[in-house]
Amino acid sequence: MLITRRSFIKKMLYSVLGFLGLSGGGYYYARYIEPDMLTTQQYTWKHPKIPEAFNQIKIVQFSDIHLGFHYSIDQFHNLIQKIKQEEADLILFTGDLVDEPQKYHFNAKIPSLLNELDAPLGKYWIYGNHDHGGYGTEKLQEVMSNGGFTLLKNEVKEITITDSSIMLAGLDDIMLGSPNIGGTLNQLKENIFSIVLVHEPDIADRVKDYHADVQLSGHSHGGQVRIPLLGSMITPPYAEKYVDGKHLISDTLTLYISRGVGTTRMPYRFLCRPEYTVYTMQSN
């Protein structure tokens, strides 16, 4: 049934893109225009567990660059400049820096650009499935480390301002990594505001069983091609239930999914602009 369904969706996608191509340049727009229309998504987190010391703290999340798959180092440079202008306190990358690490020609420009980002409370990242793909695990860790980012691989970090703290947890990639959900998230404390980074959004149905307040994910690309009445046309495994935006998973957990910056599988975006996200914390 899975093969039949995927084949059906693929044929439908080609049909839709063909229709767009016949209707006033829609194909050209989806291929060459919208993938470059980078937007900024903004949310405010107001929560009783956010300490006064963290009031108005700004967090930037970016995700799913997919360098090498129709996304160039020049485009990456432009992204970095936009994020720099946010003057974030904390910067989080939720996976998939390079589309195919085994084929990509890495150079010093990538860590150099990452080093241009400054955040007083730190820069953290987690693995995505493409980061592990093609034996890229060690190479991606080297590149991100040289760029000043700290890996959270089944780890919890306490972020402190004066005498107040929040907790930041990162899980290894669900698909190709070795995630330790229970061992990691059991370290979270009920009375401390906690953020969980995990590449695949659908795992939120398990994260809700722990003391997590927010989950930040990517992976879905927002569906990349979204057709009215039909919905998202490209949804990878573990991004089929929750595809885009904000979702209230339980009384305590809220999921936020980034549409990401680059593209994968097919180099199209339609009604699904690329984005990075800015979160502003607000204490009561």
Coordinates of C-alpha atoms in Angstrom, one line a residue:
M1 CA 0.0 0.0 0.0
L2 CA 2.9 2.4 0.8
I3 CA 4.4 2.0 -2.7
T4 CA 1.0 2.5 -4.3
R5 CA 0.3 5.6 -2.2
R6 CA 3.7 7.2 -3.0
S7 CA 3.3 6.4 -6.6
F8 CA -0.1 8.0 -6.7
I9 CA 1.2 11.1 -4.9
K10 CA 4.1 11.4 -7.2
K11 CA 1.9 11.2 -10.3
M12 CA -0.5 13.7 -8.8
L13 CA 2.4 16.1 -8.0
Y14 CA 3.7 15.9 -11.6
S15 CA 0.1 16.5 -12.8
V16 CA -0.3 19.5 -10.6
L17 CA 3.1 21.0 -11.5
G18 CA 2.3 20.3 -15.2
F19 CA -1.0 22.2 -14.7
L20 CA 0.9 25.1 -13.1
G21 CA 3.3 25.1 -16.0
L22 CA 0.4 25.5 -18.4
S23 CA -1.3 28.2 -16.3
G24 CA 0.7 31.5 -16.7
G25 CA 4.1 30.5 -15.6
G26 CA 3.2 28.7 -12.3
Y27 CA 5.8 26.1 -12.8
Y28 CA 8.5 28.8 -13.2
Y29 CA 7.3 30.4 -10.0
A30 CA 7.4 27.2 -8.0
R31 CA 10.8 26.3 -9.4
Y32 CA 12.7 29.6 -9.4
I33 CA 10.8 32.3 -7.5
E34 CA 9.2 31.0 -4.3
P35 CA 12.2 28.9 -3.2
D36 CA 14.1 32.2 -2.9
M37 CA 11.3 34.1 -1.0
L38 CA 12.8 33.7 2.5
T39 CA 10.3 34.8 5.2
T40 CA 10.5 35.3 9.0
Q41 CA 8.0 33.5 11.2
Q42 CA 7.5 35.0 14.6
Y43 CA 5.9 33.7 17.8
T44 CA 5.7 34.9 21.4
W45 CA 6.0 32.3 24.2
K46 CA 4.1 33.5 27.3
H47 CA 4.4 30.8 30.0
P48 CA 4.3 30.8 33.8
K49 CA 7.5 28.8 34.0
I50 CA 9.5 31.3 32.0
P51 CA 11.7 33.2 34.6
E52 CA 11.6 37.0 34.8
A53 CA 15.3 37.0 33.8
F54 CA 14.3 35.4 30.5
N55 CA 11.7 38.0 29.7
Q56 CA 12.1 39.3 26.1
I57 CA 14.9 36.8 25.4
K58 CA 15.0 36.2 21.6
I59 CA 15.5 32.7 20.1
V60 CA 16.2 32.0 16.4
Q61 CA 15.5 28.6 14.9
F62 CA 16.7 27.7 11.4
S63 CA 16.5 24.3 9.7
D64 CA 16.8 22.2 6.6
I65 CA 19.3 24.1 4.5
H66 CA 20.1 21.2 2.2
L67 CA 23.2 22.8 0.7
G68 CA 24.0 21.2 -2.6
F69 CA 20.5 20.5 -3.7
H70 CA 19.6 23.7 -5.6
Y71 CA 20.9 25.7 -2.6
S72 CA 24.2 27.5 -3.0
I73 CA 26.8 28.9 -0.6
D74 CA 25.8 32.4 -1.8
Q75 CA 22.2 31.8 -0.7
F76 CA 23.5 30.5 2.6
H77 CA 25.5 33.7 3.0
N78 CA 22.4 35.7 2.6
L79 CA 20.6 33.6 5.2
I80 CA 23.3 34.2 7.7
Q81 CA 23.2 37.9 7.2
K82 CA 19.5 38.0 7.8
I83 CA 19.8 35.9 11.0
K84 CA 22.6 38.2 12.2
Q85 CA 20.2 41.2 12.0
E86 CA 17.9 39.5 14.5
E87 CA 20.5 39.9 17.2
A88 CA 19.3 36.7 18.9
D89 CA 20.2 35.6 22.4
L90 CA 20.0 31.9 21.5
I91 CA 20.4 30.3 18.1
L92 CA 19.2 26.8 17.3
F93 CA 19.7 24.7 14.2
T94 CA 17.4 21.7 13.9
G95 CA 19.2 19.6 11.3
D96 CA 19.9 18.9 7.6
L97 CA 22.7 21.2 6.7
V98 CA 23.8 19.4 3.5
D99 CA 21.6 17.3 1.2
E100 CA 24.1 14.6 0.4
P101 CA 27.2 14.8 2.5
Q102 CA 28.9 12.0 0.6
K103 CA 28.9 14.0 -2.6
Y104 CA 29.1 17.6 -1.3
H105 CA 32.4 19.5 -1.6
F106 CA 32.8 21.0 1.9
N107 CA 35.0 24.0 2.2
A108 CA 36.0 26.5 4.9
K109 CA 33.3 29.0 3.9
I110 CA 30.6 27.1 5.8
P111 CA 32.1 27.2 9.3
S112 CA 33.3 30.7 8.6
L113 CA 29.7 31.8 7.9
L114 CA 28.4 30.0 10.9
N115 CA 31.0 31.7 13.0
E116 CA 29.5 35.1 12.0
L117 CA 26.4 34.2 14.1
D118 CA 26.7 35.5 17.7
A119 CA 24.4 34.6 20.5
P120 CA 25.2 35.3 24.2
L121 CA 23.3 32.3 25.5
G122 CA 24.8 29.9 22.9
K123 CA 24.4 28.3 19.5
Y124 CA 23.2 24.7 19.5
W125 CA 22.3 22.1 16.9
I126 CA 20.9 18.6 16.4
Y127 CA 21.3 16.0 13.7
G128 CA 18.8 15.6 10.9
N129 CA 18.4 12.5 8.8
H130 CA 20.5 13.9 5.9
D131 CA 23.3 14.8 8.4
H132 CA 23.7 11.1 9.1
G133 CA 23.1 10.0 5.5
G134 CA 26.1 9.2 3.3
Y135 CA 28.5 8.7 6.3
G136 CA 28.3 12.5 7.0
T137 CA 27.9 12.1 10.8
E138 CA 31.5 13.0 11.7
K139 CA 32.0 15.5 9.0
L140 CA 28.9 17.5 9.9
Q141 CA 29.9 17.5 13.6
E142 CA 33.3 18.9 12.6
V143 CA 31.8 21.6 10.4
M144 CA 29.2 22.7 12.9
S145 CA 31.8 22.6 15.8
N146 CA 34.2 24.7 13.7
G147 CA 31.3 27.1 13.2
G148 CA 30.8 27.6 17.0
F149 CA 27.8 25.4 17.4
T150 CA 27.4 22.9 20.2
L151 CA 25.9 19.5 19.4
L152 CA 23.0 18.2 21.6
K153 CA 23.0 14.4 20.9
N154 CA 20.7 12.9 23.5
E155 CA 21.8 15.6 25.9
V156 CA 20.3 18.3 28.1
K157 CA 21.8 21.7 28.7
E158 CA 20.8 24.1 31.4
I159 CA 20.8 27.7 30.1
T160 CA 21.3 30.2 33.0
I161 CA 20.9 33.9 33.4
T162 CA 21.9 35.1 36.9
D163 CA 20.1 32.6 39.2
S164 CA 17.4 31.5 36.8
S165 CA 17.4 28.7 34.3
I166 CA 15.6 27.0 31.4
M167 CA 16.4 23.6 30.0
L168 CA 17.4 22.7 26.4
A169 CA 17.3 19.1 25.3
G170 CA 18.4 17.7 21.9
L171 CA 17.6 14.2 20.5
D172 CA 19.6 12.4 17.9
D173 CA 17.8 11.9 14.6
I174 CA 14.8 9.6 14.8
M175 CA 15.3 8.0 11.4
L176 CA 19.0 7.4 11.0
G177 CA 20.5 8.2 14.4
S178 CA 20.3 6.5 17.8
P179 CA 17.8 8.6 19.8
N180 CA 17.4 8.0 23.5
I181 CA 14.1 9.6 24.2
G182 CA 13.5 8.3 27.7
G183 CA 17.1 8.6 28.9
T184 CA 17.3 12.2 27.7
L185 CA 13.9 13.6 28.4
N186 CA 13.6 12.1 31.9
Q187 CA 16.3 14.6 32.9
L188 CA 13.8 17.5 32.4
K189 CA 12.2 18.9 35.5
E190 CA 8.6 19.7 35.9
N191 CA 9.2 23.2 37.4
I192 CA 11.7 24.4 34.8
F193 CA 10.7 25.6 31.4
S194 CA 12.0 23.1 28.8
I195 CA 12.7 23.2 25.1
V196 CA 13.2 20.0 23.1
L197 CA 14.9 19.9 19.8
V198 CA 14.1 16.9 17.5
H199 CA 14.3 16.9 13.8
E200 CA 11.2 14.9 13.0
P201 CA 7.9 16.6 14.3
D202 CA 5.7 13.5 14.6
I203 CA 7.7 12.3 17.5
A204 CA 5.9 15.0 19.6
D205 CA 3.3 12.3 20.4
R206 CA 6.0 10.7 22.5
V207 CA 7.7 13.8 23.8
K208 CA 4.3 14.9 25.4
D209 CA 4.8 12.1 28.0
Y210 CA 7.8 14.0 29.6
H211 CA 8.2 17.4 31.2
A212 CA 8.7 19.3 27.9
D213 CA 6.9 22.6 27.3
V214 CA 8.0 23.3 23.7
Q215 CA 9.3 21.1 20.9
L216 CA 11.1 22.6 17.9
S217 CA 11.3 20.6 14.7
G218 CA 11.9 20.8 11.0
H219 CA 12.2 18.0 8.5
S220 CA 8.8 18.5 6.8
H221 CA 9.7 21.5 4.7
G222 CA 6.0 22.4 5.3
G223 CA 5.1 20.0 2.6
Q224 CA 7.0 22.2 0.0
V225 CA 4.2 22.1 -2.5
R226 CA 0.7 22.9 -1.0
I227 CA -2.3 22.7 -3.2
P228 CA -5.6 24.2 -2.1
L229 CA -8.1 21.4 -1.2
L230 CA -5.4 18.8 -1.6
G231 CA -2.9 19.9 1.1
S232 CA 0.8 19.2 1.3
M233 CA 2.2 17.1 -1.5
I234 CA 5.7 16.2 -0.2
T235 CA 5.7 14.8 3.4
P236 CA 8.6 12.6 4.5
P237 CA 8.3 9.9 7.1
Y238 CA 7.7 11.2 10.7
A239 CA 6.4 14.5 9.2
E240 CA 3.0 13.2 8.0
K241 CA 0.8 13.9 10.9
Y242 CA 2.3 17.3 11.9
V243 CA 3.6 19.2 8.8
D244 CA 3.7 22.9 9.5
G245 CA 3.2 25.7 12.0
K246 CA 2.1 25.5 15.6
H247 CA 0.3 22.5 17.2
L248 CA -1.0 22.0 20.7
I249 CA 0.0 18.4 21.4
S250 CA -1.2 18.3 25.0
D251 CA -2.1 20.5 27.9
T252 CA 1.6 21.0 28.5
L253 CA 3.4 20.5 25.1
T254 CA 3.4 22.9 22.1
L255 CA 5.0 21.8 18.8
Y256 CA 6.5 24.4 16.4
I257 CA 7.6 23.1 12.9
S258 CA 9.8 25.2 10.7
R259 CA 9.2 25.0 6.9
G260 CA 13.0 25.2 6.6
V261 CA 15.1 27.1 4.2
G262 CA 16.1 24.7 1.3
T263 CA 14.3 22.1 -0.7
T264 CA 14.7 18.3 -0.9
R265 CA 13.4 15.5 -3.2
M266 CA 12.2 18.1 -5.7
P267 CA 13.4 21.7 -6.1
Y268 CA 9.9 23.3 -5.8
R269 CA 8.0 25.4 -3.4
F270 CA 4.4 26.4 -3.9
L271 CA 2.3 28.3 -1.3
C272 CA 5.0 27.2 1.2
R273 CA 7.7 29.9 1.4
P274 CA 11.0 29.1 3.1
E275 CA 11.5 30.5 6.6
Y276 CA 13.5 30.9 9.7
T277 CA 11.7 31.5 13.0
V278 CA 12.0 34.0 15.8
Y279 CA 10.6 33.2 19.2
T280 CA 10.4 35.9 22.0
M281 CA 10.0 34.7 25.5
Q282 CA 7.7 36.4 27.9
S283 CA 7.4 35.9 31.6
N284 CA 4.1 36.4 33.4

